[in-house]
PDB file of C-alpha atoms in Angstrom:
ATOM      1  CA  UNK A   1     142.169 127.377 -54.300  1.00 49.00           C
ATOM      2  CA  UNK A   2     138.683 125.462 -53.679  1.00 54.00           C
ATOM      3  CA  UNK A   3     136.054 127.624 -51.792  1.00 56.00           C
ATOM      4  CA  UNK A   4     135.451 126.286 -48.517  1.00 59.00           C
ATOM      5  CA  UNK A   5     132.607 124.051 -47.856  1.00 75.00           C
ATOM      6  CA  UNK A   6     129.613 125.775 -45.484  1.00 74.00           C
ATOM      7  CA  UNK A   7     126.761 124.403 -43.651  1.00 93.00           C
ATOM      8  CA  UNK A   8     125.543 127.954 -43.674  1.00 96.00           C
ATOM      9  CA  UNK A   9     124.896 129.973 -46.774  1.00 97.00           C
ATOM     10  CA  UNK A  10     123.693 133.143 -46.892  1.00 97.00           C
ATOM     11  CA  UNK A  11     120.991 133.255 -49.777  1.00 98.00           C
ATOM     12  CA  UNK A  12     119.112 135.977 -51.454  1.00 98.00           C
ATOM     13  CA  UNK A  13     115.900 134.997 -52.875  1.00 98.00           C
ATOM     14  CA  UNK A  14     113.322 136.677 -55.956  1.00 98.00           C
ATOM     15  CA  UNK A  15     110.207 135.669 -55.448  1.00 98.00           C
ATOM     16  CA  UNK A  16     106.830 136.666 -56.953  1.00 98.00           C
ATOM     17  CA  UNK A  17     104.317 136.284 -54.132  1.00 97.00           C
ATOM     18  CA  UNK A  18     101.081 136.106 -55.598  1.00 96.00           C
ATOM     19  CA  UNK A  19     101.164 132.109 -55.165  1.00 96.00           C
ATOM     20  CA  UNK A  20     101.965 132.022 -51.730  1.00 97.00           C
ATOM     21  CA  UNK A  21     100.351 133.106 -48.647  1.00 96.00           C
ATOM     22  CA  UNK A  22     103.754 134.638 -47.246  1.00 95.00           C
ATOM     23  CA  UNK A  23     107.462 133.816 -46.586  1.00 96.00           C
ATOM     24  CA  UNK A  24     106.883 131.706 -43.372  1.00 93.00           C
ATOM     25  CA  UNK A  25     105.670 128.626 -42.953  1.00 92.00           C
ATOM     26  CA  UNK A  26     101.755 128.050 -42.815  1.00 90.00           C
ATOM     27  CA  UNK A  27      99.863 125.037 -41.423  1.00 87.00           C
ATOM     28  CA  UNK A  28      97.661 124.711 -44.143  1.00 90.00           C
ATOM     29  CA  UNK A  29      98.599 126.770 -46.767  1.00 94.00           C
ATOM     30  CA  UNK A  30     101.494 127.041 -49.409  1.00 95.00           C
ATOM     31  CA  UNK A  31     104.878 129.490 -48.506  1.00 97.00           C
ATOM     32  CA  UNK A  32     107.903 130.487 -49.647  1.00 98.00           C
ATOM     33  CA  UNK A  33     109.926 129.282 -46.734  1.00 97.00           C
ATOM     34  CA  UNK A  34     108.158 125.787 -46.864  1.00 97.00           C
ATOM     35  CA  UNK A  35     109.475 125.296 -50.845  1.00 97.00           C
ATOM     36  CA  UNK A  36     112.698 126.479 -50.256  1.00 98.00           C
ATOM     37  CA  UNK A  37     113.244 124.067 -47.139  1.00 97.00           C
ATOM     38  CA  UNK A  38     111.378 120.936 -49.100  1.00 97.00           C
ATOM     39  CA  UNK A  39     114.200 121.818 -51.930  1.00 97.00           C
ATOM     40  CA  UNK A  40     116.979 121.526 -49.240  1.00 96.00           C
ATOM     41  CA  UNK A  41     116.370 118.750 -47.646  1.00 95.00           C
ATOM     42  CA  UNK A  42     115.898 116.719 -51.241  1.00 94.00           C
ATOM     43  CA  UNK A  43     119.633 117.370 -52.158  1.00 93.00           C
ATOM     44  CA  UNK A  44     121.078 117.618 -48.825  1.00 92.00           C
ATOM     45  CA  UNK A  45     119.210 114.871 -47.309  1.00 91.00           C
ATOM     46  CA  UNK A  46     118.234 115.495 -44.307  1.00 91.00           C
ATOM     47  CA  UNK A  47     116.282 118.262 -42.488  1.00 92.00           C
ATOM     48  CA  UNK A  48     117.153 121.798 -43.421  1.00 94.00           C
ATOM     49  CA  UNK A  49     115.820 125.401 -41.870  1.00 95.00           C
ATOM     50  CA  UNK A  50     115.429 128.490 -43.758  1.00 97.00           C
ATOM     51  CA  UNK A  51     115.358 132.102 -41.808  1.00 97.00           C
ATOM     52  CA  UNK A  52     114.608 135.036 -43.831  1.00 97.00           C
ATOM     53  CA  UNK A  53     114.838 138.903 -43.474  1.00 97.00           C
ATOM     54  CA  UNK A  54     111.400 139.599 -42.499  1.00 93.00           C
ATOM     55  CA  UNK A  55     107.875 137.978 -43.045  1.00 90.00           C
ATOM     56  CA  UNK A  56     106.189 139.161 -45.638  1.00 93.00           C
ATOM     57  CA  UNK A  57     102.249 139.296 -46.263  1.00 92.00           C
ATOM     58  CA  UNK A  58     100.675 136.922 -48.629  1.00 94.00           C
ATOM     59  CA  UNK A  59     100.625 138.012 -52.109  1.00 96.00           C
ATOM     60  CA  UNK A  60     103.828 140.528 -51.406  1.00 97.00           C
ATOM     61  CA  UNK A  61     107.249 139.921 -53.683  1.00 98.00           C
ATOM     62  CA  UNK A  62     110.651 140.226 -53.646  1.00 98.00           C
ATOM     63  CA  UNK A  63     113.406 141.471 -55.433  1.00 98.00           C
ATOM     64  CA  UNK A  64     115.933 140.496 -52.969  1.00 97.00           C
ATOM     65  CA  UNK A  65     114.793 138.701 -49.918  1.00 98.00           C
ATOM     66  CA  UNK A  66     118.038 137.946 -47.844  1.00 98.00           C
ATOM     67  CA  UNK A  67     117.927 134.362 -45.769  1.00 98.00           C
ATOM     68  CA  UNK A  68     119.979 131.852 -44.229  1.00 98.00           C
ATOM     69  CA  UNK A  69     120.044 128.062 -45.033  1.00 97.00           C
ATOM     70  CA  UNK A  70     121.362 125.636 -42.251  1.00 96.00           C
ATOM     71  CA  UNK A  71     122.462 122.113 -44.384  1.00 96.00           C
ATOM     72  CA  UNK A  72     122.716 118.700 -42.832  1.00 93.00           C
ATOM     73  CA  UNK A  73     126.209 118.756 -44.469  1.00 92.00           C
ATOM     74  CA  UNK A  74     128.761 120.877 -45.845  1.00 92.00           C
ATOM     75  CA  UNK A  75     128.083 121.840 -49.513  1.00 92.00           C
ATOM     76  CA  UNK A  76     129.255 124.280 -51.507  1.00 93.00           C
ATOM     77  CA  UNK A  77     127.597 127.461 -52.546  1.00 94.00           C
ATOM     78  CA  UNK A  78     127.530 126.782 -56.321  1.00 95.00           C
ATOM     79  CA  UNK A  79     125.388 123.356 -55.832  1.00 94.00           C
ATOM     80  CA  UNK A  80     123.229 125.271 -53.406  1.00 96.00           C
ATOM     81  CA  UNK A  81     121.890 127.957 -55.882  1.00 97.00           C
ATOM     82  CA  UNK A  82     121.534 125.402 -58.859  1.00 97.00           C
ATOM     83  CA  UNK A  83     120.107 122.408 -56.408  1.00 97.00           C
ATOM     84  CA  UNK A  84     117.535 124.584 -55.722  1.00 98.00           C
ATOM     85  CA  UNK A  85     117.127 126.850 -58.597  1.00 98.00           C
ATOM     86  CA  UNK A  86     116.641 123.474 -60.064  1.00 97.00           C
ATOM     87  CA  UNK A  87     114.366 121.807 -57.583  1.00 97.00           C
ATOM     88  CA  UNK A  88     112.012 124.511 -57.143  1.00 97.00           C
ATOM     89  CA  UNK A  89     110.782 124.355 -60.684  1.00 96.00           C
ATOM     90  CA  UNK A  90     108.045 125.517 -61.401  1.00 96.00           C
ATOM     91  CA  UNK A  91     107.415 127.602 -58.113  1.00 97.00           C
ATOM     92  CA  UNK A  92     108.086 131.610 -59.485  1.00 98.00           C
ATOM     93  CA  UNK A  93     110.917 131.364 -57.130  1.00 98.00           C
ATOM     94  CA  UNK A  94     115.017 131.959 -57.496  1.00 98.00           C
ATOM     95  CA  UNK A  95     117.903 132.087 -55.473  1.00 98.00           C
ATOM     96  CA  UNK A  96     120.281 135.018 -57.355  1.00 97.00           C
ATOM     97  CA  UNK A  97     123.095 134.622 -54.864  1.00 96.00           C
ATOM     98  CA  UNK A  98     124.323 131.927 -52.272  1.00 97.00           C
ATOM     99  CA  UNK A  99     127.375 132.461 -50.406  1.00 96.00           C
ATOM    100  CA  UNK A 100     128.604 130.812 -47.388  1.00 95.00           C
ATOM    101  CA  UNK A 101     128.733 132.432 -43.891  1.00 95.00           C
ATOM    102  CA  UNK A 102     129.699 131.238 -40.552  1.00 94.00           C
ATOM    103  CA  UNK A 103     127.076 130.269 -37.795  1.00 93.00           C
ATOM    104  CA  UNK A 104     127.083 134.180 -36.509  1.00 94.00           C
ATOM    105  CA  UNK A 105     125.409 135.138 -39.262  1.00 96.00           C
ATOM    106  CA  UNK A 106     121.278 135.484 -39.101  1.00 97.00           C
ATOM    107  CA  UNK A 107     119.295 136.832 -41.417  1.00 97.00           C
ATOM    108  CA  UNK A 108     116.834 138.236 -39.078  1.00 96.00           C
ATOM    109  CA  UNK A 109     118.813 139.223 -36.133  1.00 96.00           C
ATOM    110  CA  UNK A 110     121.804 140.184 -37.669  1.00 96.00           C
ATOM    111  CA  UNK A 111     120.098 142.302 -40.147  1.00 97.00           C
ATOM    112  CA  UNK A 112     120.118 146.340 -39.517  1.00 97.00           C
ATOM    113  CA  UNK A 113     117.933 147.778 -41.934  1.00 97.00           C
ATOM    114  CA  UNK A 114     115.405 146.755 -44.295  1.00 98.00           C
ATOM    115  CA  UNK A 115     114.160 148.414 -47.601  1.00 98.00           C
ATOM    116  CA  UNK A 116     110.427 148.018 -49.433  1.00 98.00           C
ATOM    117  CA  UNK A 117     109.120 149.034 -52.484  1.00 98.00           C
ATOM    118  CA  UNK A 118     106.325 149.981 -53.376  1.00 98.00           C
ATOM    119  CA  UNK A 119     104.562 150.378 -57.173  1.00 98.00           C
ATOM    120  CA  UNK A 120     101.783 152.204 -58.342  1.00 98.00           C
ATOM    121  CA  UNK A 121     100.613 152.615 -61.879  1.00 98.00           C
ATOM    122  CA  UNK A 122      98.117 155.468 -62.552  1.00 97.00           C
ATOM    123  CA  UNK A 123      96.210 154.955 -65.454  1.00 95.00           C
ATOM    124  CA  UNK A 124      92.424 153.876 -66.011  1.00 95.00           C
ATOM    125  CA  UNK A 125      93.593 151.008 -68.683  1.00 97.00           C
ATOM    126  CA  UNK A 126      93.949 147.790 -67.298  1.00 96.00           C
ATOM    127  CA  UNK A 127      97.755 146.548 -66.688  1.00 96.00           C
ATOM    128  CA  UNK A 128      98.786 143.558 -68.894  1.00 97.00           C
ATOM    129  CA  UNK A 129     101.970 143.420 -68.090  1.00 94.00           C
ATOM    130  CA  UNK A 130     102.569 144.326 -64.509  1.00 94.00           C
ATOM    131  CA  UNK A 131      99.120 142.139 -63.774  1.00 95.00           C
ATOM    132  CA  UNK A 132     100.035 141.229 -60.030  1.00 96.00           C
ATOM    133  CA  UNK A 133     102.877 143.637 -60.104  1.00 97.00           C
ATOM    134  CA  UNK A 134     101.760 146.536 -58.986  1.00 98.00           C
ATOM    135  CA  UNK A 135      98.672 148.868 -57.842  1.00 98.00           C
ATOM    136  CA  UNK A 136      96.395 150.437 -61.051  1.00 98.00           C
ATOM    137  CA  UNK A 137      94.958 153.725 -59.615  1.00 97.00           C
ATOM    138  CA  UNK A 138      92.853 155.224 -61.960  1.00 96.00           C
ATOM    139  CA  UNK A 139      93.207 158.385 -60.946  1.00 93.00           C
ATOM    140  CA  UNK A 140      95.631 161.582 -61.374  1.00 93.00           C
ATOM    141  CA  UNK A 141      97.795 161.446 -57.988  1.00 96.00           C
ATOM    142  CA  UNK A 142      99.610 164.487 -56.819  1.00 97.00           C
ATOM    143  CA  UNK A 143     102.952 163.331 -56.089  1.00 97.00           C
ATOM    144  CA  UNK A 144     104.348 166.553 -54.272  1.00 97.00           C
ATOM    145  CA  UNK A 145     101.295 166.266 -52.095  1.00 97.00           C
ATOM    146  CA  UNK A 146     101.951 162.397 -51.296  1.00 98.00           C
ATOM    147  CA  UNK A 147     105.882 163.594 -50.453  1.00 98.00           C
ATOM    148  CA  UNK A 148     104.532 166.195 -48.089  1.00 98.00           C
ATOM    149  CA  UNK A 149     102.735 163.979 -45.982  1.00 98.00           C
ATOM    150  CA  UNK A 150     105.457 161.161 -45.934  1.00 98.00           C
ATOM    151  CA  UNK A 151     107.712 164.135 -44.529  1.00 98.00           C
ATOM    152  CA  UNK A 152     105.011 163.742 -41.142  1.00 98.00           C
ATOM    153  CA  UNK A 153     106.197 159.849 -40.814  1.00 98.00           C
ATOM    154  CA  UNK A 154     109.658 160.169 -41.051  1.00 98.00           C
ATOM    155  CA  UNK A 155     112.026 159.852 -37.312  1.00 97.00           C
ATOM    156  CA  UNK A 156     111.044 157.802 -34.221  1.00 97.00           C
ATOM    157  CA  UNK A 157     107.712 157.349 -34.330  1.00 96.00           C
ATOM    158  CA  UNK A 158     104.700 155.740 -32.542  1.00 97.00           C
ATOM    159  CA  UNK A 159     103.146 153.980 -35.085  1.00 97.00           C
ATOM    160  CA  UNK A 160     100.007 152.245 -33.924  1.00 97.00           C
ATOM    161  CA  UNK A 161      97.921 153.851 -36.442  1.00 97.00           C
ATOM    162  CA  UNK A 162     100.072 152.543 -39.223  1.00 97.00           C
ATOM    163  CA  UNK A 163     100.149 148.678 -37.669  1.00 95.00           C
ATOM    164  CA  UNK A 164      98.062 145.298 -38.095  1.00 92.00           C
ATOM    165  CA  UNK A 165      95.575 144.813 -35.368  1.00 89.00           C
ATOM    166  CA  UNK A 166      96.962 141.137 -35.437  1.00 88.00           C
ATOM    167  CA  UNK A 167     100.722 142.498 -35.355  1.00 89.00           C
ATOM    168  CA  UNK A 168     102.869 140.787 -32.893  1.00 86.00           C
ATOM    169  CA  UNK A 169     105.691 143.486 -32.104  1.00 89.00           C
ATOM    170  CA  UNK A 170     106.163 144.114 -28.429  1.00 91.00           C
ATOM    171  CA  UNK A 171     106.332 148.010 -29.242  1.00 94.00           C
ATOM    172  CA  UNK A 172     104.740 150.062 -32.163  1.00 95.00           C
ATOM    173  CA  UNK A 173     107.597 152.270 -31.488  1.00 96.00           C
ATOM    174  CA  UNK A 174     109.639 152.267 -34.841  1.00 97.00           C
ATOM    175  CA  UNK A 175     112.311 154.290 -36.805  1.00 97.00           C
ATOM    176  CA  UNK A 176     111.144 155.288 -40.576  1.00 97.00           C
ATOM    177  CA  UNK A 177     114.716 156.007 -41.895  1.00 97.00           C
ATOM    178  CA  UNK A 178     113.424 157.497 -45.322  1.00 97.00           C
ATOM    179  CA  UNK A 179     110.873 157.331 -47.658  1.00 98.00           C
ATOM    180  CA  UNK A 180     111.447 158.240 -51.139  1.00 98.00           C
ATOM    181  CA  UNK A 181     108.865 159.080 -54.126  1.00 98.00           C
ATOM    182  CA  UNK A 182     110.159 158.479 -57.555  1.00 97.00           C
ATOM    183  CA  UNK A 183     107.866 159.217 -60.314  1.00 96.00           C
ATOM    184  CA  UNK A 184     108.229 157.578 -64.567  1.00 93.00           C
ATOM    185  CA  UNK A 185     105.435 158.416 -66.272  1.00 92.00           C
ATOM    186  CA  UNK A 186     102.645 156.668 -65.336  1.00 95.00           C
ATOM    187  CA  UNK A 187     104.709 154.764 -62.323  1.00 97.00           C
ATOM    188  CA  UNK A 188     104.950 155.818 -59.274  1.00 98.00           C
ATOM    189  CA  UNK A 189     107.451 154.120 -56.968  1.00 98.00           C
ATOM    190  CA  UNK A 190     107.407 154.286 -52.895  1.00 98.00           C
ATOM    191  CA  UNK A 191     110.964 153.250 -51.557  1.00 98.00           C
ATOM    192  CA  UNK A 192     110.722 152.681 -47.921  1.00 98.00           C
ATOM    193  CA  UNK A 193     113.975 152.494 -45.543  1.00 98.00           C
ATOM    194  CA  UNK A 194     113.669 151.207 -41.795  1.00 97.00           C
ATOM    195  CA  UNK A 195     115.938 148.970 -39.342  1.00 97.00           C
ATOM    196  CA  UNK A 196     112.088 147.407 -39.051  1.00 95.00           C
ATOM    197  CA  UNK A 197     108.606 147.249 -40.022  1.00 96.00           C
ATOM    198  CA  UNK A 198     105.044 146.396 -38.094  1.00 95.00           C
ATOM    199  CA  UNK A 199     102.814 144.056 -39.327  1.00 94.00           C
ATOM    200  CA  UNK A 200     101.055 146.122 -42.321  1.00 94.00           C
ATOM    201  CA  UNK A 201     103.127 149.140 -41.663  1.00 97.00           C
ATOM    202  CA  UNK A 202     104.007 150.047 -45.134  1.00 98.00           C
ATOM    203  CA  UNK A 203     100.836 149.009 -47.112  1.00 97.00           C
ATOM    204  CA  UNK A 204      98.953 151.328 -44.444  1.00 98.00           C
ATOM    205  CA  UNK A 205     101.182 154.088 -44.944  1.00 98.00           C
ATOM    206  CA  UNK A 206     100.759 153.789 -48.968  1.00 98.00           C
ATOM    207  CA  UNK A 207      96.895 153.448 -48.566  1.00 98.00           C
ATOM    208  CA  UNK A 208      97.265 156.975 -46.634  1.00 98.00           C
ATOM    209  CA  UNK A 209      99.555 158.453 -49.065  1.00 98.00           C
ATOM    210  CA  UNK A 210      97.440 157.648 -51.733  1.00 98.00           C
ATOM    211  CA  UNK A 211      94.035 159.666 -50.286  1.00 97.00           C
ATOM    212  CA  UNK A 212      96.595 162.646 -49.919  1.00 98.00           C
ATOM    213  CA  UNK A 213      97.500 162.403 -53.670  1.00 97.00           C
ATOM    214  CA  UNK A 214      93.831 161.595 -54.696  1.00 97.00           C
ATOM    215  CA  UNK A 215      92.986 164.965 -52.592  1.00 97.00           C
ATOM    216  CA  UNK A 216      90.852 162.862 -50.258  1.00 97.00           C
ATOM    217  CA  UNK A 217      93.342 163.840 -47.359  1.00 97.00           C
ATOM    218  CA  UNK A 218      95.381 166.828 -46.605  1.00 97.00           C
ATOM    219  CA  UNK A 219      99.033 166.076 -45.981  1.00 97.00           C
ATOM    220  CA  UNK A 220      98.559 167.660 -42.285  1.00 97.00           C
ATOM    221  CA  UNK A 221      95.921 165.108 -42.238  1.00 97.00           C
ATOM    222  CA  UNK A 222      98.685 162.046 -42.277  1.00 98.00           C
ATOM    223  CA  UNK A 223      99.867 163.976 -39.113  1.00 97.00           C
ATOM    224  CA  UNK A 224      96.665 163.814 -36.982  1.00 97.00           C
ATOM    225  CA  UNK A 225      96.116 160.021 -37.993  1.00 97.00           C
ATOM    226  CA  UNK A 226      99.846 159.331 -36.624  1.00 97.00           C
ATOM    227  CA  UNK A 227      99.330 161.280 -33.292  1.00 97.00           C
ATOM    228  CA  UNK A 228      95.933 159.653 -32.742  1.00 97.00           C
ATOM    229  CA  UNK A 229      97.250 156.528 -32.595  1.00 97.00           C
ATOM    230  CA  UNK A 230      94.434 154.701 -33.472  1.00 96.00           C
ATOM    231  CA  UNK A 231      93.928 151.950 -35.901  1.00 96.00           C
ATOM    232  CA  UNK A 232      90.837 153.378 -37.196  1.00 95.00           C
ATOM    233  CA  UNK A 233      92.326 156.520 -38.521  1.00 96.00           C
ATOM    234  CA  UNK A 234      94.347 154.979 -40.623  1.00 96.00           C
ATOM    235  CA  UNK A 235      93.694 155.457 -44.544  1.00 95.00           C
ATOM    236  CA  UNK A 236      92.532 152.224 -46.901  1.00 95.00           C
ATOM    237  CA  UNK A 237      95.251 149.436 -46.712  1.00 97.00           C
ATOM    238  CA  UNK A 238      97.045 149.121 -50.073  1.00 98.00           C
ATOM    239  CA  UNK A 239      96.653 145.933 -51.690  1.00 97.00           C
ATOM    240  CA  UNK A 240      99.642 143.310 -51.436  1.00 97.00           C
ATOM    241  CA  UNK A 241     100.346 142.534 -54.885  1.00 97.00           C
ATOM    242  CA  UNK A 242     102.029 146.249 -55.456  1.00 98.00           C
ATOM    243  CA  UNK A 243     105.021 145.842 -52.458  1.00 98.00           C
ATOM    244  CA  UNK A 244     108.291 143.769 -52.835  1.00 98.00           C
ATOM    245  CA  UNK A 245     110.819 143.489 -49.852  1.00 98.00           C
ATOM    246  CA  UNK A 246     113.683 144.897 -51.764  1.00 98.00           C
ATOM    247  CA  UNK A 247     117.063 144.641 -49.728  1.00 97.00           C
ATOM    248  CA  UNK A 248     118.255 143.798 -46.380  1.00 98.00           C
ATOM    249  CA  UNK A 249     120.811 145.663 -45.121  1.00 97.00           C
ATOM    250  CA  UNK A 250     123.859 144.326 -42.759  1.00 97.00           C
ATOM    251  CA  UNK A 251     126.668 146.181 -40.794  1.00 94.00           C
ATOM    252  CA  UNK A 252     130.197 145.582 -41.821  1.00 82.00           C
ATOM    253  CA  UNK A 253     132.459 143.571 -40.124  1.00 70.00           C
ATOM    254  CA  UNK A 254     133.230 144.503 -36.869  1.00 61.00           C
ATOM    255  CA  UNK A 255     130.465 147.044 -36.939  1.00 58.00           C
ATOM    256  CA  UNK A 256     127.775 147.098 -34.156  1.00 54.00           C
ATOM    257  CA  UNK A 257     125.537 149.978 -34.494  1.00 48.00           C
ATOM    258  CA  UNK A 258     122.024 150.161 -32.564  1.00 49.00           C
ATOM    259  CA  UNK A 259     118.883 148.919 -34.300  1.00 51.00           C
ATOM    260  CA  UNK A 260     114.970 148.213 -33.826  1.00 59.00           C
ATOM    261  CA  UNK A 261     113.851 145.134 -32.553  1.00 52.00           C
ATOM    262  CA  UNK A 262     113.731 143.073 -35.862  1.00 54.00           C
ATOM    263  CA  UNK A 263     109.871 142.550 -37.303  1.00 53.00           C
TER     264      UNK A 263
END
């Protein structure tokens, strides 16, 4: 039997950010929503609209950024990944799955938790390979201190310490699921778990992190900065190039369960 034709596809995206000044659209400045739409509309001819997961930051990646594409016209989800796998050349861009959904379906609103990564290397040699990929700290970082003072961040929190100054959510009010430290060698990997995220939230809770494990910051410190709730306690903001949106997360069918207000 044929697999039924979709106007709606449910799409999950790689991406390596560094060329791009975000996921969503910009005026006057490249994205990876704009690409991915431009590549739509050339095969499906005619205007096409691309919701993603969340928004990331300019210079951030992704492993598995989930999205929805709305088509002029019914097309099947095998043309849609390798129309635009094909179309996007040479943008650092790929859909890895395309699947087709029905008009419930939103990427954003539907979605019920979100996961980030975030890399650190610690070495004082430059990084050849993961140039771009992830954050070189030259230092020796105390990873049992670093998991201490996540432990402070973890619940329902007020998080206005930990947000943009330009961030747009009505309420810095958020749920940190889980934050997990897992440590190879030199790496050092931050995995993040949240129904939603503020505007800088998880580079600013890295930054912090990473003056506890320097010894710059006590863990109990990450506690004061959180109750203060004041942007200007906050630690250093981490750069960009280390995070990746890693997973969106969706409830099953017939599943409704309560979540944040999406970011």
């Amino acid at each position: 039997m044929s697999k039924p034709l979709s106007q709606r596809h449910r799409i999950e995206v790689e991406f390596d950010g560094g060329p791009f000044a975000g996921w969503q659209r910009q005026d006057n400045a490249p994205s990876v929503q704009q690409v991915i739409e431009e590549a739509a509309e050339h095969f499906a001819g005619g205007p096409c609209a691309c919701y993603g997961a969340g928004r990331t930051d300019a210079g951030v990646h992704a492993l598995a950024m989930t999205a929805h594409l709305d088509l002029p016209k019914a097309v099947d989800a095998f043309t849609v990944q390798n129309a635009l796998n094909a179309l996007m050349r040479p943008h650092p861009i790929a859909i890895i799955r395309a699947a087709p959904v029905g008009d419930d379906f939103h990427a954003r609103f539907s979605c019920i938790e979100r996961r980030y990564l975030y890399r650190l290397v610690t070495r004082r040699s430059p990084l050849a390979l993961e140039r771009g990929k992830a954050w070189r700290v030259p230092l020796i970082l105390d990873v049992e201190a670093m998991r201490h003072g996540a432990a402070h961040l973890l619940g329902l929190q007020d998080f206005t310490t930990f947000r943009s100054v330009h961030c747009q959510a009505q309420t810095a009010v958020k749920t940190l699921t889980d934050i997990v430290i897992e440590t190879d060698d030199e790496r050092i990997d931050i995995r993040l778990r949240a129904p939603s995220f503020l505007h800088n939230q998880v580079r600013s809770i890295v930054g912090t992190l990473e003056r506890v494990a320097a010894g710059r910051w006590s863990p109990d410190d990450v506690r004061s900065a959180l109750e203060a709730k004041d942007r200007s306690r906050c630690g250093p903001v981490a750069p960009a190039h280390g995070l990746y949106f890693d997973q969106a997360i969706y409830p099953e069918p017939g599943a409704s369960p309560e979540r944040d207000s999406p970011s």
